[in-house]
Amino acid sequence: MRIRNLEPKYDDAVLLFDGKSLDDWHVKGESSKSKWAVGKAKMSQENPNMLLNEGGSGEMINLAARHGDSIDIYSDRKFGDCRIELQLMVPKGSNSGIYVMGEYEIQVLDSWGRTGKMSGGDMGAVYGASPPSINASRRPGQWQKYIIDFKAPRFDSAGNKRPGEMGKARLLRVELNDQLLHENLVMDKETPGGVENKESPSGPLMFQGNHGPVAYRNIVVKPVKK
């Protein structure tokens, strides 16, 4: 008989971005290189590889013009076991990433129209670890939604990571646009390019900003009750 996993109980949801300012976020590197802004994102009709900021509020927009034109951004708040829900928009051909705990990357890419076998670099991949089960991408310029259930790595009282499978981080479930991409995926190590480049009991949410334009909104984290 198969026993279904019980739905975890969560603490109060945390809205990581209030839609008004980036005061609760930090950039990774020199702030003068950041192209992150607050406003309303729209894919440019004249150049669909770009995002425009139409002003206003509600969305976190990386207005990078090309690869290397901006830098990564991460939250002040840190989390361990949690559910992450957010929406994102990528223009044509663009690339970003969602770093859970600042260290484990779920790929953001314009993979619309891709056929055949998905790769470890496509939209929805756990970068370098596992391709998505299907291509759930929407057209560039449309809003898309991720839901990520995450179990943090386990450490003992001395700060040492617990040995074996028990100590490893897990992506319990990853959905994109209501399609299941990953389930119970064990993370053997962190993804290169994170905030600290090492595993820890808790960490921030980071968005990759040095690979191209992208926008995020409705960024909610629900910590699992201890």
Tab-separated table of C-alpha atoms in Angstrom, residues 52-147:
chain	number	residue	atom	x	y	z
A	52	LEU	CA	10.830	47.666	-20.680
A	53	ASN	CA	9.830	49.301	-17.415
A	54	GLU	CA	6.505	51.053	-17.888
A	55	GLY	CA	6.685	52.662	-14.455
A	56	GLY	CA	4.445	52.142	-11.483
A	57	SER	CA	5.061	49.385	-8.953
A	58	GLY	CA	4.494	45.720	-8.171
A	59	GLU	CA	7.300	44.010	-10.064
A	60	MET	CA	11.035	43.518	-9.637
A	61	ILE	CA	12.661	44.029	-13.039
A	62	ASN	CA	16.204	43.368	-14.190
A	63	LEU	CA	16.726	45.731	-17.127
A	64	ALA	CA	19.977	44.160	-18.276
A	65	ALA	CA	20.710	44.790	-21.938
A	66	ARG	CA	22.876	41.701	-22.375
A	67	HIS	CA	24.771	38.948	-20.590
A	68	GLY	CA	26.959	40.442	-17.859
A	69	ASP	CA	25.133	43.781	-17.845
A	70	SER	CA	23.715	43.435	-14.311
A	71	ILE	CA	24.270	41.440	-11.117
A	72	ASP	CA	22.463	38.975	-8.874
A	73	ILE	CA	20.052	40.043	-6.132
A	74	TYR	CA	19.096	38.198	-2.938
A	75	SER	CA	16.670	38.632	-0.062
A	76	ASP	CA	17.521	39.882	3.395
A	77	ARG	CA	15.319	37.175	4.923
A	78	LYS	CA	16.648	33.630	5.206
A	79	PHE	CA	14.747	30.360	5.216
A	80	GLY	CA	15.202	26.631	5.703
A	81	ASP	CA	12.400	24.190	4.867
A	82	CYS	CA	9.790	26.113	2.901
A	83	ARG	CA	7.431	26.503	-0.018
A	84	ILE	CA	8.271	29.224	-2.541
A	85	GLU	CA	5.637	30.659	-4.857
A	86	LEU	CA	6.449	33.330	-7.436
A	87	GLN	CA	5.757	34.594	-10.920
A	88	LEU	CA	8.328	35.542	-13.533
A	89	MET	CA	8.644	36.918	-17.032
A	90	VAL	CA	11.492	36.395	-19.485
A	91	PRO	CA	11.791	38.071	-22.889
A	92	LYS	CA	12.893	36.198	-25.981
A	93	GLY	CA	16.153	34.311	-25.520
A	94	SER	CA	16.789	35.469	-21.972
A	95	ASN	CA	18.234	33.577	-19.034
A	96	SER	CA	18.023	33.834	-15.245
A	97	GLY	CA	17.842	31.498	-12.276
A	98	ILE	CA	16.125	31.054	-8.921
A	99	TYR	CA	18.629	30.120	-6.223
A	100	VAL	CA	16.788	28.439	-3.354
A	101	MET	CA	18.582	29.246	-0.079
A	102	GLY	CA	20.894	31.255	-2.312
A	103	GLU	CA	22.645	28.035	-3.370
A	104	TYR	CA	20.460	25.618	-5.394
A	105	GLU	CA	19.522	26.898	-8.841
A	106	ILE	CA	16.286	26.243	-10.677
A	107	GLN	CA	16.731	27.451	-14.220
A	108	VAL	CA	14.817	30.321	-15.795
A	109	LEU	CA	15.158	30.429	-19.576
A	110	ASP	CA	13.145	31.147	-22.679
A	111	SER	CA	12.520	27.517	-23.696
A	112	TRP	CA	9.265	28.216	-25.546
A	113	GLY	CA	8.868	25.978	-28.606
A	114	ARG	CA	11.729	23.666	-27.751
A	115	THR	CA	11.018	20.095	-28.828
A	116	GLY	CA	12.745	16.843	-28.088
A	117	LYS	CA	14.641	15.887	-24.980
A	118	MET	CA	14.948	18.627	-22.366
A	119	SER	CA	18.401	19.496	-21.028
A	120	GLY	CA	19.871	20.516	-17.691
A	121	GLY	CA	19.945	24.118	-18.906
A	122	ASP	CA	16.316	24.458	-20.021
A	123	MET	CA	13.497	26.244	-18.214
A	124	GLY	CA	12.598	24.255	-15.121
A	125	ALA	CA	15.856	22.337	-14.903
A	126	VAL	CA	17.690	22.025	-11.639
A	127	TYR	CA	20.786	23.492	-13.204
A	128	GLY	CA	23.476	20.919	-13.860
A	129	ALA	CA	21.614	18.253	-11.874
A	130	SER	CA	18.345	17.272	-13.546
A	131	PRO	CA	16.379	18.363	-16.635
A	132	PRO	CA	12.656	19.092	-16.290
A	133	SER	CA	10.303	16.205	-16.961
A	134	ILE	CA	8.455	18.258	-19.600
A	135	ASN	CA	8.620	21.627	-21.326
A	136	ALA	CA	6.049	23.682	-19.410
A	137	SER	CA	7.299	27.037	-20.701
A	138	ARG	CA	4.991	29.766	-21.914
A	139	ARG	CA	5.750	32.272	-24.644
A	140	PRO	CA	8.373	34.916	-23.873
A	141	GLY	CA	6.785	38.037	-22.424
A	142	GLN	CA	4.088	36.079	-20.573
A	143	TRP	CA	3.955	35.634	-16.815
A	144	GLN	CA	4.800	32.153	-15.557
A	145	LYS	CA	4.455	30.623	-12.092
A	146	TYR	CA	6.787	28.429	-10.050
A	147	ILE	CA	5.889	26.508	-6.899
